[in-house]
Coordinates of C-alpha atoms and ligand atoms in Angstrom, one line a residue:
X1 CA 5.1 -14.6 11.9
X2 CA 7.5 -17.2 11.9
X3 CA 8.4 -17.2 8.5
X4 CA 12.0 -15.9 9.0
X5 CA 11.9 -12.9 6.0
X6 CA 12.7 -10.4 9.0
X7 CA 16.1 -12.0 9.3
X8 CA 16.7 -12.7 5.6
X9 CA 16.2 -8.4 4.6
X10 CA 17.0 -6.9 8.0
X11 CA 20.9 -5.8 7.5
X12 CA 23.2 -5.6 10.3
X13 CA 26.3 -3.9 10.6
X14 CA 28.6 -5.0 7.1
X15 CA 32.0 -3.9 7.4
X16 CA 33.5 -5.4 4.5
X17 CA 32.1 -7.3 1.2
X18 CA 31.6 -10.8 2.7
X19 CA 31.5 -9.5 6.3
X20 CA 27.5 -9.5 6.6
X21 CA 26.3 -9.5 9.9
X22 CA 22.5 -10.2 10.1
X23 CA 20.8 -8.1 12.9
X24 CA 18.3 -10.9 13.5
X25 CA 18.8 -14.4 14.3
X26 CA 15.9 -16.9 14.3
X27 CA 15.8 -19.5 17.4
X28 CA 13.5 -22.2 18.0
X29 CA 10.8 -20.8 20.9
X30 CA 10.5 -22.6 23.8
X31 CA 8.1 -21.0 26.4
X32 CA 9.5 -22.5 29.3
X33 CA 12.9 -21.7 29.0
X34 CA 15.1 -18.9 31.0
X35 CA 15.6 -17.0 27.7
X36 CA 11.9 -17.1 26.6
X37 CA 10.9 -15.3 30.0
X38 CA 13.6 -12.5 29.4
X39 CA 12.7 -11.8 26.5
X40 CA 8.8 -11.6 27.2
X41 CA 10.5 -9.2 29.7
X42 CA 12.3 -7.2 27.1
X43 CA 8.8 -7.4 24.5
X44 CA 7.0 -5.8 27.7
X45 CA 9.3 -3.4 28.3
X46 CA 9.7 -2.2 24.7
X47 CA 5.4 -2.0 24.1
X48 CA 5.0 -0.3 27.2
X49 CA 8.3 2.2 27.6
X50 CA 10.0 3.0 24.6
X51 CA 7.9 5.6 22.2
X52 CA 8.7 5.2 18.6
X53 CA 9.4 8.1 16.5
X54 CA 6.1 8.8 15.1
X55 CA 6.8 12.5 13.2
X56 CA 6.4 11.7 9.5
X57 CA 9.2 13.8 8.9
X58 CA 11.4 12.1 10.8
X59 CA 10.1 8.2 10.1
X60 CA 9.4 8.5 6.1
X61 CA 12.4 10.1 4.5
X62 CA 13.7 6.7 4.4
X63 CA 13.5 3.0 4.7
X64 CA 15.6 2.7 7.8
X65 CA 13.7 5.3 9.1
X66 CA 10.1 4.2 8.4
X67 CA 10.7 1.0 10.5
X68 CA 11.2 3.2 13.9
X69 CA 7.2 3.9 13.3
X70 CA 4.7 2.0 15.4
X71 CA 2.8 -0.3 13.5
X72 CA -0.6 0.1 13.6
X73 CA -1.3 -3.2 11.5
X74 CA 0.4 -5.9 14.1
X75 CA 0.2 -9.8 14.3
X76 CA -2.2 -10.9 11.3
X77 CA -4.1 -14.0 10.3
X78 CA -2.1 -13.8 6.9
X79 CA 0.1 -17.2 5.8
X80 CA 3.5 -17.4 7.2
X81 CA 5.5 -14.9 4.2
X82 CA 2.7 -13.5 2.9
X83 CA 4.0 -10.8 0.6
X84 CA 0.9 -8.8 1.0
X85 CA 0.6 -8.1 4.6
X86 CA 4.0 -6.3 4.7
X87 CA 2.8 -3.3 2.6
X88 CA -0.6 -2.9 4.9
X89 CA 2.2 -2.5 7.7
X90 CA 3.7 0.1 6.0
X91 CA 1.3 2.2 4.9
X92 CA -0.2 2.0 8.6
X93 CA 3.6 3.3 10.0
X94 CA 3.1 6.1 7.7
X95 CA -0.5 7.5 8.3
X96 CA -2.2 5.1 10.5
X97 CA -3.2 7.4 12.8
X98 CA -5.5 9.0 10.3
X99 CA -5.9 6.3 8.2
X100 CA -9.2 4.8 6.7
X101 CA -9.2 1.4 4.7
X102 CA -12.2 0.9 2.4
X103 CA -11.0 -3.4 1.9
X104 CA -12.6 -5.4 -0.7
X105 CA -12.9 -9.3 0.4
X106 CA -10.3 -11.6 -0.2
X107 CA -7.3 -12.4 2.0
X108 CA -6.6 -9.0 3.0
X109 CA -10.7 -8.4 4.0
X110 CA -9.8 -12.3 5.6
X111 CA -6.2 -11.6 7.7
X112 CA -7.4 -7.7 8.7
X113 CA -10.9 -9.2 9.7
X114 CA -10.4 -11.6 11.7
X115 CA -13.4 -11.1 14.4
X116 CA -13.3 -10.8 17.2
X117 CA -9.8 -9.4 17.0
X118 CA -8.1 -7.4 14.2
X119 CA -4.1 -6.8 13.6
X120 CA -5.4 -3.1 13.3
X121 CA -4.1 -1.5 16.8
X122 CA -4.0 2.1 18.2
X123 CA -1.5 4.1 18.9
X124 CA -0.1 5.5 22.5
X125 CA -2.9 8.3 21.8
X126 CA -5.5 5.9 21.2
X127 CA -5.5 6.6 17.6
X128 CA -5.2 4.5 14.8
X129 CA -6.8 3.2 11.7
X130 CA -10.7 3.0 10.9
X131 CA -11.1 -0.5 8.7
X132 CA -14.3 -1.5 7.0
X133 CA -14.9 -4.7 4.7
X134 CA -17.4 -4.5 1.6
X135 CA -18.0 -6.8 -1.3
X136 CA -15.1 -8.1 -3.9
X137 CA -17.4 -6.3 -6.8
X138 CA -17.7 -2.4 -5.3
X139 CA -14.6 -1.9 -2.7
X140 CA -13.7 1.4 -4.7
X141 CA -16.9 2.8 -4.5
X142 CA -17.4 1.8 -0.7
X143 CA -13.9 3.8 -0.6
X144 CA -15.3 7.0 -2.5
X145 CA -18.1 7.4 -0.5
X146 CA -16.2 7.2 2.6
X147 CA -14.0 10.2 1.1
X148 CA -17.1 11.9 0.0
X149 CA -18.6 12.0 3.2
X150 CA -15.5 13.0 4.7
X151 CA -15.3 15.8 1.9
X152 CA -18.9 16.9 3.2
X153 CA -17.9 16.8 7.0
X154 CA -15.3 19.2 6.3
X155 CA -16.6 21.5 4.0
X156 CA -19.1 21.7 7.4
X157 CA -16.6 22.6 9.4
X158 CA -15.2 25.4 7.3
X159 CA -18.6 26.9 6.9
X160 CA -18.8 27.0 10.5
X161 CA -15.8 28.2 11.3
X162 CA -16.0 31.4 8.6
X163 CA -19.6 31.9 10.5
X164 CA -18.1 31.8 13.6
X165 CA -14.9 34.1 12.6
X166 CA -17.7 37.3 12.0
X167 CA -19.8 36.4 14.8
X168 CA -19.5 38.2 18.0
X169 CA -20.2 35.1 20.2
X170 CA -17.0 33.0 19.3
X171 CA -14.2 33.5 22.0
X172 CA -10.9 35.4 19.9
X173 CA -8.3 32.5 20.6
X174 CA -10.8 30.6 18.4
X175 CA -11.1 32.8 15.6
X176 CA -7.6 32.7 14.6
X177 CA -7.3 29.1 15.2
X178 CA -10.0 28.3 12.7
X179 CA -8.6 30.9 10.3
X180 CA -5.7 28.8 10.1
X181 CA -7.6 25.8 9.6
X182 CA -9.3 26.9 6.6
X183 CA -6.1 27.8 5.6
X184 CA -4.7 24.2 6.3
X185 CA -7.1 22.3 5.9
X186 CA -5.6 19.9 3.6
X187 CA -2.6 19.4 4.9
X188 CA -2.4 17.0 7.2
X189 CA 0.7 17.9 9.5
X190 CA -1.2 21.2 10.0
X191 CA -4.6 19.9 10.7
X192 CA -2.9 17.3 13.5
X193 CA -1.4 20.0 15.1
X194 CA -4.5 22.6 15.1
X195 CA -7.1 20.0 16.5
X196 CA -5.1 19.3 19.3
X197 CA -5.4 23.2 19.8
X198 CA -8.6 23.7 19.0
X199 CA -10.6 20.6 20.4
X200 CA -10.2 22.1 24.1
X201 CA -11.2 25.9 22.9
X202 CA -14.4 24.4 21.5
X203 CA -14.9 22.1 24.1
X204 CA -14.2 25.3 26.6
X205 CA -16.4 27.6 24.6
X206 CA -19.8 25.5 23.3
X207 CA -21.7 26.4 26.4
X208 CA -21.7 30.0 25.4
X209 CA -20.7 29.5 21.5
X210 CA -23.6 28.2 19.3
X211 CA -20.5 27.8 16.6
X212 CA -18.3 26.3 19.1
X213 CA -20.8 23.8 20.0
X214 CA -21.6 22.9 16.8
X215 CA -18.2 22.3 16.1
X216 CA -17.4 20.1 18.9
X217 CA -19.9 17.3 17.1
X218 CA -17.8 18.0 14.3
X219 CA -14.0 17.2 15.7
X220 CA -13.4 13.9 14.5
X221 CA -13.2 15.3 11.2
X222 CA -10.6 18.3 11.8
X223 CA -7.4 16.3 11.2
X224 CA -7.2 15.5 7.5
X225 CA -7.8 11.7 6.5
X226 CA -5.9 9.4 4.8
X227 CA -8.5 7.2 2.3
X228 CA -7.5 4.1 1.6
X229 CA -8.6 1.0 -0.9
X230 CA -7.1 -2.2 -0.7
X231 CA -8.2 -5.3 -2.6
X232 CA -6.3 -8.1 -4.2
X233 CA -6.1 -8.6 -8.3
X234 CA -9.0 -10.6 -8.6
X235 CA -11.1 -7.6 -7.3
X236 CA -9.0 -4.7 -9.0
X237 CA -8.4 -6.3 -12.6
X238 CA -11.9 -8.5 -13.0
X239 CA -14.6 -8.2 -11.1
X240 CA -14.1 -4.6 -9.2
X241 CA -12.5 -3.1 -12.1
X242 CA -15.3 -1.5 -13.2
X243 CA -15.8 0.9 -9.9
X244 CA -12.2 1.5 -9.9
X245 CA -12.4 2.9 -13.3
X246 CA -15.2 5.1 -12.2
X247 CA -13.1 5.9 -9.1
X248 CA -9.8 7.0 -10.0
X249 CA -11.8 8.9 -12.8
X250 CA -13.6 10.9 -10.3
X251 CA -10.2 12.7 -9.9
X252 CA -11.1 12.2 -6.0
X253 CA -8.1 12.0 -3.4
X254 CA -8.2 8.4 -2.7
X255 CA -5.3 5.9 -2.8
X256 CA -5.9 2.8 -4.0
X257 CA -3.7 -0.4 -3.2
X258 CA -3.6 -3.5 -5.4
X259 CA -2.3 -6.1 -3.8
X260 CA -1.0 -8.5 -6.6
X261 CA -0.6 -12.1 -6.3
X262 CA -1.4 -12.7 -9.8
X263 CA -4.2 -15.1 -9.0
X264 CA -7.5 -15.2 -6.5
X265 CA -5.6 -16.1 -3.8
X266 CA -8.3 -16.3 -0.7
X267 CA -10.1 -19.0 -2.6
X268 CA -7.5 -21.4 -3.8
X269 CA -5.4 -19.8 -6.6
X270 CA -8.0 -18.8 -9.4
X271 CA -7.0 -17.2 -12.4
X272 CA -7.3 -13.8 -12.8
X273 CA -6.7 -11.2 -15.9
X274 CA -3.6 -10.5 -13.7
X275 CA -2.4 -14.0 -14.1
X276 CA 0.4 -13.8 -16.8
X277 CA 0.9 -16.4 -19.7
X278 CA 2.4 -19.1 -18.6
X279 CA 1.6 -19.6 -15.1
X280 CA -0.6 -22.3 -13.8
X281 CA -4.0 -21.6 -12.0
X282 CA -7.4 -22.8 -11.5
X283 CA -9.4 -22.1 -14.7
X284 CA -6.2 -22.2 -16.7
X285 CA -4.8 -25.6 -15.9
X286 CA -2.4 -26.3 -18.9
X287 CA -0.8 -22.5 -17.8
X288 CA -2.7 -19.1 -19.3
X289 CA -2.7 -18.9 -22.8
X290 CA -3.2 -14.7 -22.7
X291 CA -1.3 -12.1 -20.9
X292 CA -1.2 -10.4 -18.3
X293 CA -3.6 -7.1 -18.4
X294 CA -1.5 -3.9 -17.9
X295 CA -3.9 -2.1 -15.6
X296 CA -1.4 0.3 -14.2
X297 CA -1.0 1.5 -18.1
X298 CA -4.6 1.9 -18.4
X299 CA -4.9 4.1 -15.5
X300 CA -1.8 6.8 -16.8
X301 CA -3.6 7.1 -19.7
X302 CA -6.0 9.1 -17.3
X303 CA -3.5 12.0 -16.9
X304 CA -4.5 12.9 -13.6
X305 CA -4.1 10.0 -11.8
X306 CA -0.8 8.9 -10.1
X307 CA 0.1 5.1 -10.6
X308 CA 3.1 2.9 -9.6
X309 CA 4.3 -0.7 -10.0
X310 CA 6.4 -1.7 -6.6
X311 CA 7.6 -4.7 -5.2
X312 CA 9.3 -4.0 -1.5
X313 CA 11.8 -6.6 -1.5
X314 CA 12.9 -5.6 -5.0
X315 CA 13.6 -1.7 -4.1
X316 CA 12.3 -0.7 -0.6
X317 CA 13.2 3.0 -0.8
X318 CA 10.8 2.7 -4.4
X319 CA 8.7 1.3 -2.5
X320 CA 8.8 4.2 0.9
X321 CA 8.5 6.6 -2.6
X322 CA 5.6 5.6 -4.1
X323 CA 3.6 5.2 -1.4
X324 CA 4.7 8.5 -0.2
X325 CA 4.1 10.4 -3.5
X326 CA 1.0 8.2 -4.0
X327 CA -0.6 9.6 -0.4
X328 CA 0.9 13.5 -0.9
X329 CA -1.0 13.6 -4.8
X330 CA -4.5 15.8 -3.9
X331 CA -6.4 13.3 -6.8
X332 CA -6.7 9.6 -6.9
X333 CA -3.3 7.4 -6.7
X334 CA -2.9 3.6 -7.9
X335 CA -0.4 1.6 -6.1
X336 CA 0.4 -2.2 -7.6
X337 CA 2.1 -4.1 -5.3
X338 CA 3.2 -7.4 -6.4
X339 CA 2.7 -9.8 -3.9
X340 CA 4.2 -13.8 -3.1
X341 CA 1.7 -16.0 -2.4
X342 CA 2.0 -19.4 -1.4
X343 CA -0.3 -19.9 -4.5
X344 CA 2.8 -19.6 -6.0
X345 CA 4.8 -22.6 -4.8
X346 CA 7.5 -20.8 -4.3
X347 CA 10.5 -23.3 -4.2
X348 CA 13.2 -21.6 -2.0
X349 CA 10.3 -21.0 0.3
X350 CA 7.7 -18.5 1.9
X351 CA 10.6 -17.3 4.3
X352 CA 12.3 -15.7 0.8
X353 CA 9.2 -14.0 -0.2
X354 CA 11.0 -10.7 -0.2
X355 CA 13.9 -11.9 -1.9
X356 CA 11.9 -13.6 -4.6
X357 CA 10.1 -10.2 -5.5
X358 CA 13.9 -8.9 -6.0
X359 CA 14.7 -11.6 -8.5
X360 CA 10.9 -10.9 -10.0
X361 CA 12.3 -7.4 -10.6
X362 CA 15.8 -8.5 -11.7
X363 CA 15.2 -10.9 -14.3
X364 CA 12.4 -8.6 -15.9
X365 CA 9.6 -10.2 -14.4
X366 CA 8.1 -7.5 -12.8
X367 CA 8.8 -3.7 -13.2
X368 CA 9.3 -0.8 -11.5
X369 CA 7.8 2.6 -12.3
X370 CA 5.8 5.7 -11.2
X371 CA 3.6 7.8 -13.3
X372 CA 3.2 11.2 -11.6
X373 CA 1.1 14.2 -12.8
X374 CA 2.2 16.3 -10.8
X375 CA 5.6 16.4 -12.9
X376 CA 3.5 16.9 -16.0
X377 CA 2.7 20.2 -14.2
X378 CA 6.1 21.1 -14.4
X379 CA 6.2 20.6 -17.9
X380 CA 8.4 17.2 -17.1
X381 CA 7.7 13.8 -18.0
X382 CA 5.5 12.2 -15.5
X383 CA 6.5 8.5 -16.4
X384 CA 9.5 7.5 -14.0
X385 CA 11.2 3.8 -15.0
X386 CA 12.7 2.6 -11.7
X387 CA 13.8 -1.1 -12.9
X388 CA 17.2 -1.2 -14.1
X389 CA 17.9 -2.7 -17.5
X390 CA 16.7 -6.4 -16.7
X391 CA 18.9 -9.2 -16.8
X392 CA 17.2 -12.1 -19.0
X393 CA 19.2 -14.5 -18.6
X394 CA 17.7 -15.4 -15.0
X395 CA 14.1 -15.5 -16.6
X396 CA 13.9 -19.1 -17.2
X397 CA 15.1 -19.9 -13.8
X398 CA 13.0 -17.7 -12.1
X399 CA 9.9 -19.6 -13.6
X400 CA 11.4 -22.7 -12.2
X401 CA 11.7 -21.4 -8.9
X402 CA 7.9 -21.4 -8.7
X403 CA 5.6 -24.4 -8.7
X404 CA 3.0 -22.7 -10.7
X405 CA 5.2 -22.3 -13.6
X406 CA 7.9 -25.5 -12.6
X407 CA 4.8 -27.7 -12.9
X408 CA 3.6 -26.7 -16.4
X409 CA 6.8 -28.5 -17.5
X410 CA 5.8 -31.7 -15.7
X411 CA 2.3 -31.9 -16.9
X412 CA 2.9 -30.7 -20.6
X413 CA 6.5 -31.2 -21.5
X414 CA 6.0 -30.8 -24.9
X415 CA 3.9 -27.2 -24.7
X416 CA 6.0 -25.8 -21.7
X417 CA 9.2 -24.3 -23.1
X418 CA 6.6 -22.7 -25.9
X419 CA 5.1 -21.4 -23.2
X420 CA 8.1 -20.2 -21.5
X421 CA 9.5 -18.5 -24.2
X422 CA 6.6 -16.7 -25.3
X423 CA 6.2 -15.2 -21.3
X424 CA 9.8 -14.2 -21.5
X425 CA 8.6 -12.2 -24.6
X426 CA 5.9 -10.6 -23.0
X427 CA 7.8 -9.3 -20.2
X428 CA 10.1 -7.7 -23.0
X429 CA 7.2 -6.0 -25.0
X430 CA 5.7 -4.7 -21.8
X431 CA 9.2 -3.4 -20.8
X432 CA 9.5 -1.7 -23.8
X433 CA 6.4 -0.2 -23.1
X434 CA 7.8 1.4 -20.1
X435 CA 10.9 2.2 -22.4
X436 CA 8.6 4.5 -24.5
X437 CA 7.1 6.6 -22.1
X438 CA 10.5 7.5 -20.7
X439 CA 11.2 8.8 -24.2
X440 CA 7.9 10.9 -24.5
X441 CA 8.2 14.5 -25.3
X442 CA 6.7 16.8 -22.8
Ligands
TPP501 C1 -19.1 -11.4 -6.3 C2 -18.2 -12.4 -5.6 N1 -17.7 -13.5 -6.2 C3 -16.9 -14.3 -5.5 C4 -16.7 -14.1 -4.2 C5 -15.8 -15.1 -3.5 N2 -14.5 -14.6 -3.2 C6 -14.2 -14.0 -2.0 S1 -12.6 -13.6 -1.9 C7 -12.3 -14.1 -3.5 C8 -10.9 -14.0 -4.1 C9 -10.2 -12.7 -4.0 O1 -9.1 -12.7 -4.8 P1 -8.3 -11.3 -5.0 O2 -9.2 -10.2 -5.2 O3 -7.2 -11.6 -6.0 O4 -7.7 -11.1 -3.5 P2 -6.6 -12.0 -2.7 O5 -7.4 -13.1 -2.0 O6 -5.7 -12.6 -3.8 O7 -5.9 -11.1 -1.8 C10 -13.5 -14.6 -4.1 C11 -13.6 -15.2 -5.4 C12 -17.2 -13.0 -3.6 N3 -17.0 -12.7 -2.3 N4 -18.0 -12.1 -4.3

């Protein structure tokens, strides 16, 4: 996109501390030049010839890995940097080919919408991603109703298929193939590889099969879907928040991304309840005077609901992890995913996005964890605190390096360091937060 982040987290081949060689290099583009044309070349050779290595179990087990996927989120819309738009890539490498996105409006609805194209692409099979927008106020529910409906499709299918197991008409091949369907049917390896059996049987057998033929109008739904929400803070911790409560309390499998920016970001920079004390925004121009809600908190207190705090250019194999557990977990998952915007004014640039979200993490700004129930199951505890002891005494300078703090000082000298001190505190309290449930009792 321009921005140059690529080159500043892609590592190359260090030998040696010091010896860092960066596997990217950015050059200014020139279309008419001798290079330009090879490379446009080497671009067409590389869409069109070299297959990616698409087997989850090869691409996910780690970050190095993950990026030999095909993307099936491409060339967005998004700001140059955006820190959002790089974990909707991600989470399309790692199931896009049966992933569905329930996306509330704002900048992700804006960049993934953008008629009449869309940075949502198919894969060599022609598979890829099914994306629908609805409104800022009900994305969860639009998202649970998709998985409901899916839910419904399927439980079709298996009634079908047990029908068709004791009825006489239903070719034999078949009957063990949808045996082992029931038998799979939520896991989604399985279910890829049985369609791609069973699709021709059916298709073979509905002339004769009343089951079979039945079944065929049912195929789209035989490979187990991946149900995505994604919507940005202003949708998840204000005015959506009220359908994601009901949502992840349905204890439906759904995964639900929050894309953090810590203000409305499509329309100018509002504040939100994700906003933190301190920072500048629209509606709280002399900086917020409250904290930042803790809505991944709120959801562990659920119990059955996985939730994580990440931030890719902080910890990418954290990241790969959560997103991964989040997916595998058969209830509803919360990811919070904290996001540069250029809301933020970030000083060093939109080209550092990733590396500011590593000295968010660092000085305690932000914090790493992952709540998972499925360790409560093991009679473990299912809080997981993936931030490393942080290091205050880059707090202050991290505020600085963003406009929407820096600018607090110019405006209201007097107030700011106040101000500054007392968001420093906050991050504390709400680290020892995290602290505490690592010391529960289970
Ligand atoms: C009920 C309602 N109010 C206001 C809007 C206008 N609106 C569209 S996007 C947006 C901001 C979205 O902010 P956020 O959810 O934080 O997502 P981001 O743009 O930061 O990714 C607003 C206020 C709307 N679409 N619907």
């Amino acid at each position: 996109m321009g921005c140059g982040n690529c080159v500043d987290v892609c590592p190359g081949n260090p030998k040696a501390e010091g010896d860092y060689k960066l596997a990217l290099k950015m050059v200014p583009f020139d279309p008419e030049s001798e290079a330009t044309k090879v490379e446009s070349a080497n671009w067409e050779y590389a869409v069109k010839k070299v297959s990616s290595k698409q087997s989850l179990v090869d691409v996910a087990s780690n970050p190095k890995n993950s990026q030999f996927a095909t993307p099936l989120f491409e060339f967005s819309g998004a700001c140059s940097g955006c820190g959002e738009t790089p974990y909707v890539k991600l989470i399309t490498q790692l199931f896009g080919d049966r992933e569905i996105v329930a996306n509330a409006t704002g900048c992700s609805s804006i960049y993934s919408g953008s008629i009449p194209s869309t940075p949502y692409t198919t894969n060599e099979k022609g598979q890829g991603p099914a994306w629908a927008n609805s409104l800022f106020e009900d994305f969860c529910e639009f998202g649970l109703g998709m998985e409901l409906a899916n839910e419904k499709m399927r439980e079709r299918i298996e009634k079908v298929m047990t029908e068709a197991i004791a009825a006489d008409c239903t070719p034999a091949d078949a009957k063990a193939l949808f045996q082992s369907w029931i038998e799979n049917k939520n896991n989604a390896e399985e279910t890829k590889k049985l369609a791609e059996q069973i699709i021709p049987v059916i298709e073979a057998g509905k002339d004769k099969c009343a089951h079979c033929k039945q079944l065929v109008e049912l195929e789209g739904y035989l490979v187990k879907r991946s149900q995505w929400i994604i919507g940005g803070d202003g949708a998840s911790y204000d005015i959506g928040y009220g359908g994601l409560d009901h949502v992840i309390a349905s204890g439906k499998d759904v995964n639900i991304l929050v894309l953090d920016t810590e203000v409305y970001s499509n329309t100018g920079g509002q504040s939100s309840k994700a906003t933190p004390l301190g920072a500048i925004a629209k509606f709280a121009a002399s900086g917020k005077r409250v904290r930042k809600k803790d809505l991944g908190m709120i959801a562990t207190t659920y119990g059955y609901v996985y939730v994580a705090q990440i931030a890719m250019g902080a910890d990418q194999a954290q990241c790969l992890k959560a997103i991964r557990e989040a997916e595998a977990y058969p209830g509803p998952s919360l990811i919070i995913a904290y996001a540069p915007c250029i809301n933020h004014g970030l000083k060093a640039g939109m080209g550092k996005a990733q590396a500011e979200e590593a000295k968010a993490v660092e000085c305690g700004y932000w914090h790493l964890w992952r709540f998972n129930p499925a360790l409560e199951e093991e009679g473990k505890n299912p809080f997981i605190l993936d931030s490393k002891e942080p290091d205050y005494s880059k707090f202050q300078d991290f505020l600085k390096g963003e406009v929407r703090y820096a600018s607090v000082m110019k405006q209201f000298p007097n107030e700011a360091q106040e101000l500054f001190n007392a968001s420093e505190e906050m991050a504390k309290k709400r680290y020892q937060s995290y602290v505490r449930m690592t010391k529960m009792e289970y």
